[in-house]
Amino acid sequence: MRRFTRRVGGTIVALTLTAAAFVVSPPPVYGFAEDICYTEDGAPPHNCAPLPPECLLDDPNSPICGAEAFLRYGFTLRRPLGGRSLVHSDSTYLIARTVGFSERDAYWIAAYDEATDLGTFAPRDIFGRLVPDADSLTTKDISGLVRTHFATGGFLFHFLPTLRGPADPLPNGLQPDVDDPRHEIMLTHLRTWALAGPGSGAPLCTGGFTNPSENGDYATGATCYGDADPVQINGTYSLETPAAIPFTNMTGQQVISDTVLSSQFDSWIGENSWNARTGIYIHALGDRISHHVCTDAGTITPPGPAGPDFRIDLNQPTCDQGPHAVRHEYETGVDFAGLHPEDRTTEAALSMVYDELVNFARVRGTLDERATTPTTKNALLTDGLVPALEIREPVERLNAVTDVGCRVGVPAFPGNPVCRD
């Protein structure tokens, strides 16, 4: 055993960890983590953190594999050029285009999906070089939403806990209910904000917490909780249970970037505001599914007799950093059929993202009705993206994802090899 102190958000925290635990604060957190990592010397990309060959598909709790997975991510995702997720970027782009969004809108939805992890996104070719027109394809900064930004509430766009009472069953995070604002607070809050579109009065609030709506939920009220009198959001997130990282936010408008608050979102983003809203929500939906074994077990306690604050408990064994990292290595480059059903998050997320982008395209008047048929969905996902994402070799996987789009008439994602005639 080892005892040490660590400063987190200005607070000294004492932790006692086993030798297999991870001395990082705050820990890296990922949802459909980057799987394609660029190489600084101009060589082809490498797998950011492939599942080690000795690690089994049915044992995410192996302490040795967990330690190795965590350290791989901690190293590769700090490389200067970084990388991208073929799930958050390329797959979102292909799905959006297939369901009826224009090529331009599909790109920006995918770009802001990826930027929700990275703060900003600019496309690169397979050798890590920015594409020639990268400036015109770079998102605005949305670093307040980034996964490791505990102080801004960005963390909660990636780990979306649910509110449930003692008698409520565990939610099914592989298929979260996007129409359940009573329980799926952050998810339904983001969906409401994204669907409302630019210029609407729908707020974007830290943690998704609004004043109670007419139906009594904390997700879809007209204003952020507390208005001029915000309350604290106090949470814990597991390093290795029971050791946890505490975090504290305040209810109110979500920080988008530095001094930019959510009421300024549309003017900050500009003409791509609706695409950005859509991409941010789609990212959160994917992460709700990616992290479901953690967030299904987590809880939210609203203000009440126990205290005036919101409390979020993600100090759960299923949130421990070893299994968390291993499960991200399960998301690309492996045979999904060999995983436990609860770990087949890539297939589940692609399916729900498809269905939600159909809904968003319908609201925006761009839906291609062919996309509502099982034949179109299965051709893109079951027979296309799913087997492509299972390929272990990174360049082959990237090209296979591009080929899926080419077969259905979608031009290559910027930076990828162009479709062959």
Coordinates of C-alpha atoms in Angstrom, one line a residue:
M1 CA 0.0 0.0 0.0
R2 CA 1.1 3.6 -0.7
R3 CA -0.2 6.8 0.8
F4 CA 0.3 10.1 -0.9
T5 CA -1.2 13.5 -1.4
R6 CA -2.3 15.2 -4.6
R7 CA -3.6 18.7 -5.3
V8 CA -6.9 18.6 -7.1
G9 CA -8.6 22.0 -8.0
G10 CA -6.7 23.7 -5.1
T11 CA -7.6 21.0 -2.6
I12 CA -5.0 18.6 -1.1
V13 CA -6.4 15.1 -1.3
A14 CA -4.9 12.1 0.5
L15 CA -5.2 8.8 -1.3
T16 CA -4.3 5.2 -0.4
L17 CA -3.8 3.0 -3.4
T18 CA -2.5 -0.4 -4.1
A19 CA 0.6 -0.9 -6.2
A20 CA -1.6 -1.5 -9.3
A21 CA -3.4 1.8 -8.9
F22 CA -2.6 4.9 -11.0
V23 CA -0.9 8.0 -9.7
V24 CA -2.5 10.5 -11.9
S25 CA -4.8 13.4 -10.9
P26 CA -7.2 14.0 -12.5
P27 CA -7.1 10.7 -14.4
P28 CA -7.3 10.6 -18.1
V29 CA -11.0 10.0 -19.1
Y30 CA -12.1 8.9 -22.5
G31 CA -15.3 8.0 -24.3
F32 CA -14.7 6.2 -27.6
A33 CA -11.1 7.3 -27.1
E34 CA -8.8 8.3 -30.0
D35 CA -7.8 5.1 -31.8
I36 CA -5.8 6.6 -34.6
C37 CA -2.7 8.4 -33.3
Y38 CA -0.5 10.5 -35.6
T39 CA 3.2 9.9 -35.7
E40 CA 5.5 13.0 -35.4
D41 CA 8.0 11.9 -38.1
G42 CA 5.4 11.7 -40.9
A43 CA 5.0 7.9 -40.8
P44 CA 1.6 6.4 -41.0
P45 CA -0.6 6.5 -37.9
H46 CA -0.4 4.0 -35.2
N47 CA -3.0 2.5 -32.8
C48 CA -3.3 4.8 -29.8
A49 CA -3.6 2.0 -27.3
P50 CA -4.4 -1.4 -28.9
L51 CA -5.5 -4.2 -26.6
P52 CA -2.4 -6.2 -25.7
P53 CA -2.5 -9.6 -27.3
E54 CA -2.3 -11.3 -23.9
C55 CA -5.5 -9.6 -22.7
L56 CA -8.7 -11.4 -23.0
L57 CA -11.9 -10.0 -24.5
D58 CA -14.0 -11.3 -21.6
D59 CA -11.9 -10.0 -18.7
P60 CA -11.9 -6.2 -18.5
N61 CA -11.1 -6.4 -14.8
S62 CA -7.6 -7.9 -15.2
P63 CA -5.4 -5.7 -13.0
I64 CA -2.3 -6.3 -15.3
C65 CA -4.2 -5.4 -18.5
G66 CA -5.8 -2.5 -16.8
A67 CA -2.5 -1.0 -15.7
E68 CA -1.0 -1.5 -19.1
A69 CA -4.1 0.0 -20.9
F70 CA -4.1 3.0 -18.6
L71 CA -0.4 3.7 -19.1
R72 CA -0.7 3.3 -22.9
Y73 CA -3.4 5.9 -23.1
G74 CA -1.6 8.2 -20.7
F75 CA 1.5 8.1 -23.0
T76 CA 0.0 8.1 -26.5
L77 CA -2.6 10.7 -26.0
R78 CA 0.0 13.2 -24.8
R79 CA 2.0 13.0 -28.0
P80 CA 2.3 16.4 -29.8
L81 CA 0.0 15.6 -32.8
G82 CA -2.6 13.6 -30.8
G83 CA -5.1 11.6 -32.9
R84 CA -8.8 11.1 -33.5
S85 CA -11.6 8.6 -32.9
L86 CA -12.9 6.9 -36.0
V87 CA -16.2 6.5 -34.0
H88 CA -16.6 10.1 -33.0
S89 CA -15.3 11.7 -36.2
D90 CA -15.4 9.5 -39.4
S91 CA -18.4 7.3 -38.4
T92 CA -20.5 10.3 -37.3
Y93 CA -19.7 12.0 -40.6
L94 CA -20.7 8.9 -42.7
I95 CA -23.9 8.4 -40.7
A96 CA -24.9 12.1 -40.9
R97 CA -24.4 12.2 -44.6
T98 CA -26.3 9.0 -45.1
V99 CA -29.4 10.2 -43.3
G100 CA -29.6 13.3 -45.3
F101 CA -27.3 16.0 -44.0
S102 CA -25.3 17.9 -46.6
E103 CA -21.6 17.0 -47.0
R104 CA -20.8 20.3 -45.3
D105 CA -23.2 19.9 -42.4
A106 CA -22.1 16.3 -41.9
Y107 CA -18.5 17.4 -41.6
W108 CA -19.2 20.0 -39.0
I109 CA -21.4 17.7 -36.9
A110 CA -18.5 15.2 -36.9
A111 CA -15.9 17.9 -36.3
Y112 CA -17.7 19.2 -33.2
D113 CA -18.3 15.7 -32.0
E114 CA -14.6 15.2 -32.0
A115 CA -13.9 18.7 -30.6
T116 CA -16.0 17.8 -27.5
D117 CA -13.0 15.6 -26.5
L118 CA -10.2 17.8 -27.8
G119 CA -11.3 21.4 -27.4
T120 CA -10.8 22.1 -31.1
F121 CA -10.6 19.9 -34.1
A122 CA -8.7 20.3 -37.4
P123 CA -8.5 17.5 -40.0
R124 CA -5.2 15.8 -40.8
D125 CA -4.2 13.4 -43.4
I126 CA -2.9 9.9 -42.6
F127 CA 0.6 11.2 -42.1
G128 CA -0.5 13.7 -39.5
R129 CA -0.3 16.8 -41.7
L130 CA -3.0 19.4 -41.6
V131 CA -5.1 19.3 -44.8
P132 CA -4.4 22.3 -47.1
D133 CA -7.6 24.2 -46.2
A134 CA -7.4 23.3 -42.5
D135 CA -8.1 26.8 -41.3
S136 CA -11.5 26.8 -42.9
L137 CA -12.2 23.4 -41.4
T138 CA -11.2 24.1 -37.8
T139 CA -13.8 24.3 -35.1
K140 CA -14.1 27.1 -32.7
D141 CA -12.6 26.4 -29.2
I142 CA -15.1 24.6 -26.9
S143 CA -12.5 23.6 -24.3
G144 CA -15.0 24.2 -21.5
L145 CA -16.6 20.9 -22.5
V146 CA -13.4 18.8 -22.6
R147 CA -13.4 15.5 -20.8
T148 CA -10.6 16.4 -18.3
H149 CA -11.9 19.8 -17.4
F150 CA -13.4 19.1 -14.1
A151 CA -13.5 22.8 -13.0
T152 CA -15.8 23.9 -15.9
G153 CA -18.2 20.9 -15.8
G154 CA -16.7 19.6 -19.0
F155 CA -16.2 16.2 -17.4
L156 CA -20.0 15.8 -17.2
F157 CA -20.4 15.8 -21.0
H158 CA -18.6 12.5 -21.0
F159 CA -19.7 10.8 -17.8
L160 CA -23.4 11.3 -17.6
P161 CA -24.8 9.9 -14.3
T162 CA -28.5 9.2 -13.8
L163 CA -30.9 10.2 -11.0
R164 CA -32.7 7.2 -9.5
G165 CA -34.3 6.4 -6.3
P166 CA -33.8 3.4 -4.0
A167 CA -36.6 1.5 -5.7
D168 CA -35.5 2.3 -9.2
P169 CA -33.7 -0.4 -11.2
L170 CA -30.3 0.2 -12.8
P171 CA -30.7 2.0 -16.1
N172 CA -29.8 0.3 -19.4
G173 CA -27.0 2.5 -20.5
L174 CA -26.4 0.5 -23.7
Q175 CA -29.8 1.9 -24.8
P176 CA -30.3 5.0 -22.7
D177 CA -33.8 6.6 -22.8
V178 CA -33.3 9.9 -24.6
D179 CA -36.9 10.9 -23.6
D180 CA -36.5 10.4 -19.9
P181 CA -35.6 13.8 -18.3
R182 CA -36.5 12.6 -14.8
H183 CA -33.6 10.1 -14.8
E184 CA -31.3 10.8 -17.8
I185 CA -30.8 14.4 -16.8
M186 CA -27.7 15.5 -18.7
L187 CA -28.5 13.4 -21.8
T188 CA -32.0 14.8 -22.2
H189 CA -30.9 18.3 -21.3
L190 CA -28.3 18.3 -24.1
R191 CA -30.8 16.8 -26.5
T192 CA -33.4 19.5 -25.7
W193 CA -30.8 22.2 -26.2
A194 CA -29.4 20.7 -29.4
L195 CA -32.8 20.1 -31.0
A196 CA -34.0 23.6 -30.1
G197 CA -31.4 25.1 -32.4
P198 CA -29.8 28.5 -32.7
G199 CA -31.6 31.4 -31.1
S200 CA -33.8 29.3 -29.0
G201 CA -34.4 30.0 -25.3
A202 CA -33.4 26.4 -24.3
P203 CA -30.5 26.8 -21.7
L204 CA -27.3 24.9 -21.6
C205 CA -26.5 24.4 -17.9
T206 CA -23.6 22.9 -15.9
G207 CA -24.4 19.3 -15.2
G208 CA -27.6 19.7 -17.2
F209 CA -29.3 21.0 -14.0
T210 CA -32.2 23.4 -14.6
N211 CA -34.8 24.7 -12.3
P212 CA -37.7 22.2 -12.1
S213 CA -39.7 22.0 -15.3
E214 CA -43.5 21.9 -15.3
N215 CA -43.2 18.2 -15.1
G216 CA -40.9 18.4 -12.1
D217 CA -37.7 17.2 -13.8
Y218 CA -34.3 19.0 -13.4
A219 CA -33.3 18.6 -17.1
T220 CA -35.8 20.6 -19.2
G221 CA -36.7 23.7 -17.1
A222 CA -36.5 27.1 -18.7
T223 CA -33.6 28.4 -16.7
C224 CA -30.4 27.0 -15.0
Y225 CA -30.8 25.8 -11.5
G226 CA -30.7 28.6 -8.9
D227 CA -30.7 31.4 -11.4
A228 CA -28.8 34.2 -9.5
D229 CA -28.3 32.0 -6.5
P230 CA -26.4 28.9 -7.8
V231 CA -25.7 25.9 -5.6
Q232 CA -22.8 23.6 -5.6
I233 CA -22.4 20.4 -7.6
N234 CA -20.3 18.1 -5.5
G235 CA -19.0 14.9 -7.1
T236 CA -16.5 12.0 -6.7
Y237 CA -15.0 10.0 -9.5
S238 CA -13.1 6.8 -8.9
L239 CA -9.4 6.3 -9.3
E240 CA -9.5 2.8 -7.7
T241 CA -12.4 2.3 -5.3
P242 CA -12.5 3.6 -2.7
A243 CA -9.9 6.2 -3.7
A244 CA -11.6 9.0 -5.6
I245 CA -11.1 12.4 -7.2
P246 CA -13.5 15.0 -5.8
F247 CA -14.8 17.7 -8.0
T248 CA -17.0 20.8 -7.4
N249 CA -18.9 22.9 -9.9
M250 CA -21.7 25.5 -9.5
T251 CA -25.0 25.4 -11.2
G252 CA -25.6 28.0 -13.9
Q253 CA -24.6 28.5 -17.4
Q254 CA -22.1 26.1 -18.9
V255 CA -18.6 27.5 -19.7
I256 CA -17.9 27.0 -23.4
S257 CA -14.4 28.6 -23.6
D258 CA -12.6 30.8 -21.1
T259 CA -15.1 33.7 -20.5
V260 CA -17.6 32.5 -23.1
L261 CA -20.8 31.2 -21.5
S262 CA -23.5 29.1 -23.0
S263 CA -25.8 32.1 -23.6
Q264 CA -23.1 33.2 -26.1
F265 CA -22.8 29.9 -27.8
D266 CA -24.5 30.8 -31.1
S267 CA -22.5 34.0 -31.6
W268 CA -19.3 32.3 -30.6
I269 CA -19.7 29.4 -33.0
G270 CA -21.2 31.4 -35.9
E271 CA -22.9 29.8 -38.9
N272 CA -22.2 26.3 -37.8
S273 CA -24.0 26.7 -34.5
W274 CA -26.7 24.1 -35.1
N275 CA -24.2 21.6 -36.4
A276 CA -22.1 22.2 -33.3
R277 CA -25.0 21.7 -31.0
T278 CA -25.8 18.4 -32.8
G279 CA -22.2 17.2 -32.7
I280 CA -21.9 17.9 -29.0
Y281 CA -25.1 16.1 -28.1
I282 CA -24.1 13.1 -30.3
H283 CA -20.7 13.0 -28.6
A284 CA -22.4 12.9 -25.1
L285 CA -24.8 10.2 -26.3
G286 CA -21.9 8.1 -27.5
D287 CA -20.1 8.6 -24.2
R288 CA -23.2 7.8 -22.2
I289 CA -23.1 4.4 -23.9
S290 CA -19.3 4.0 -23.8
H291 CA -19.1 4.6 -20.1
H292 CA -22.4 3.0 -19.2
V293 CA -21.0 0.3 -16.8
C294 CA -19.7 3.3 -14.7
T295 CA -22.5 5.7 -15.1
D296 CA -25.3 3.1 -14.7
A297 CA -24.0 2.5 -11.2
G298 CA -23.4 6.1 -10.4
T299 CA -26.1 8.3 -8.8
I300 CA -27.3 11.9 -8.6
T301 CA -28.8 13.3 -5.4
P302 CA -30.7 16.6 -5.9
P303 CA -31.0 19.3 -3.3
G304 CA -33.3 18.3 -0.5
P305 CA -33.3 17.5 3.2
A306 CA -29.8 16.0 2.9
G307 CA -28.3 19.3 1.7
P308 CA -28.7 22.2 -0.7
D309 CA -26.3 20.9 -3.3
F310 CA -26.4 18.4 -6.1
R311 CA -24.3 15.3 -5.4
I312 CA -22.8 13.0 -8.0
D313 CA -21.4 9.7 -6.9
L314 CA -19.1 8.1 -9.6
N315 CA -16.9 6.4 -7.0
Q316 CA -17.9 3.0 -8.1
P317 CA -15.9 -0.2 -8.8
T318 CA -17.1 -0.1 -12.4
C319 CA -15.5 3.4 -12.8
D320 CA -12.0 2.3 -11.7
Q321 CA -9.4 3.4 -14.2
G322 CA -8.0 0.0 -15.1
P323 CA -11.3 -1.5 -16.4
H324 CA -12.2 1.8 -17.9
A325 CA -9.1 1.9 -20.0
V326 CA -9.4 -1.8 -21.1
R327 CA -13.0 -1.2 -22.2
H328 CA -11.9 1.6 -24.5
E329 CA -9.4 -0.9 -26.0
Y330 CA -12.4 -3.1 -26.7
E331 CA -14.0 -0.4 -28.9
T332 CA -11.9 -0.8 -32.0
G333 CA -9.5 -3.4 -33.4
V334 CA -11.1 -6.4 -31.8
D335 CA -13.8 -9.0 -32.7
F336 CA -16.9 -7.5 -31.0
A337 CA -18.6 -10.9 -31.0
G338 CA -16.1 -12.1 -28.4
L339 CA -17.1 -9.4 -25.9
H340 CA -19.6 -9.7 -23.1
P341 CA -22.9 -8.1 -24.2
E342 CA -22.4 -5.1 -21.8
D343 CA -19.1 -4.4 -23.5
R344 CA -20.3 -4.2 -27.1
T345 CA -20.6 -0.5 -26.8
T346 CA -19.4 0.4 -30.3
E347 CA -22.3 -1.4 -32.0
A348 CA -24.8 0.0 -29.5
A349 CA -23.5 3.6 -29.9
L350 CA -23.5 3.5 -33.7
S351 CA -27.1 2.3 -33.8
M352 CA -28.3 5.0 -31.4
V353 CA -26.3 7.7 -33.2
Y354 CA -27.9 6.7 -36.5
D355 CA -31.4 6.8 -35.0
E356 CA -30.8 10.2 -33.4
L357 CA -29.3 11.7 -36.5
V358 CA -32.4 10.5 -38.4
N359 CA -34.5 12.4 -35.8
F360 CA -32.3 15.5 -36.1
A361 CA -32.4 15.4 -39.9
R362 CA -36.2 15.2 -39.8
V363 CA -36.4 18.2 -37.5
R364 CA -34.1 20.2 -39.8
G365 CA -36.0 19.2 -42.9
T366 CA -33.1 17.3 -44.6
L367 CA -34.0 13.7 -43.9
D368 CA -33.5 11.2 -46.7
E369 CA -36.5 8.8 -46.2
R370 CA -34.4 5.9 -47.5
A371 CA -32.4 6.2 -44.2
T372 CA -35.4 5.1 -42.2
T373 CA -35.4 1.6 -43.7
P374 CA -33.6 -1.2 -42.0
T375 CA -31.9 -2.0 -45.3
T376 CA -30.0 1.3 -45.4
K377 CA -29.1 1.2 -41.7
N378 CA -27.9 -2.3 -41.8
A379 CA -25.8 -1.7 -44.9
L380 CA -24.0 1.2 -43.3
L381 CA -23.6 -0.2 -39.8
T382 CA -23.9 -4.0 -39.6
D383 CA -22.3 -4.8 -43.0
G384 CA -20.1 -1.7 -43.1
L385 CA -18.8 0.3 -40.1
V386 CA -18.9 -2.5 -37.6
P387 CA -16.6 -4.9 -39.4
A388 CA -14.4 -2.0 -40.5
L389 CA -13.9 -0.8 -37.0
E390 CA -13.0 -4.4 -35.9
I391 CA -9.8 -4.3 -38.0
R392 CA -6.7 -4.2 -35.8
E393 CA -4.2 -2.5 -38.2
P394 CA -4.8 1.2 -38.0
V395 CA -4.3 2.3 -41.6
E396 CA -6.3 -0.6 -42.9
R397 CA -9.0 0.2 -40.4
L398 CA -9.1 3.9 -41.4
N399 CA -9.2 3.0 -45.1
A400 CA -11.9 0.4 -44.5
V401 CA -14.1 3.0 -42.8
T402 CA -13.6 5.4 -45.7
D403 CA -14.5 2.6 -48.1
V404 CA -17.8 2.1 -46.3
G405 CA -18.8 5.6 -47.2
C406 CA -17.5 5.4 -50.7
R407 CA -19.7 2.4 -51.4
V408 CA -22.8 4.4 -50.5
G409 CA -21.7 7.5 -52.3
V410 CA -20.2 9.6 -49.4
P411 CA -17.0 11.4 -50.2
A412 CA -14.0 10.7 -48.0
F413 CA -13.6 12.5 -44.7
P414 CA -11.2 15.4 -45.1
G415 CA -7.6 14.1 -45.1
N416 CA -8.5 10.6 -45.9
P417 CA -7.6 9.0 -49.2
V418 CA -10.2 9.9 -51.8
C419 CA -12.8 7.4 -53.0
R420 CA -11.6 5.2 -55.8
D421 CA -13.9 5.2 -58.9

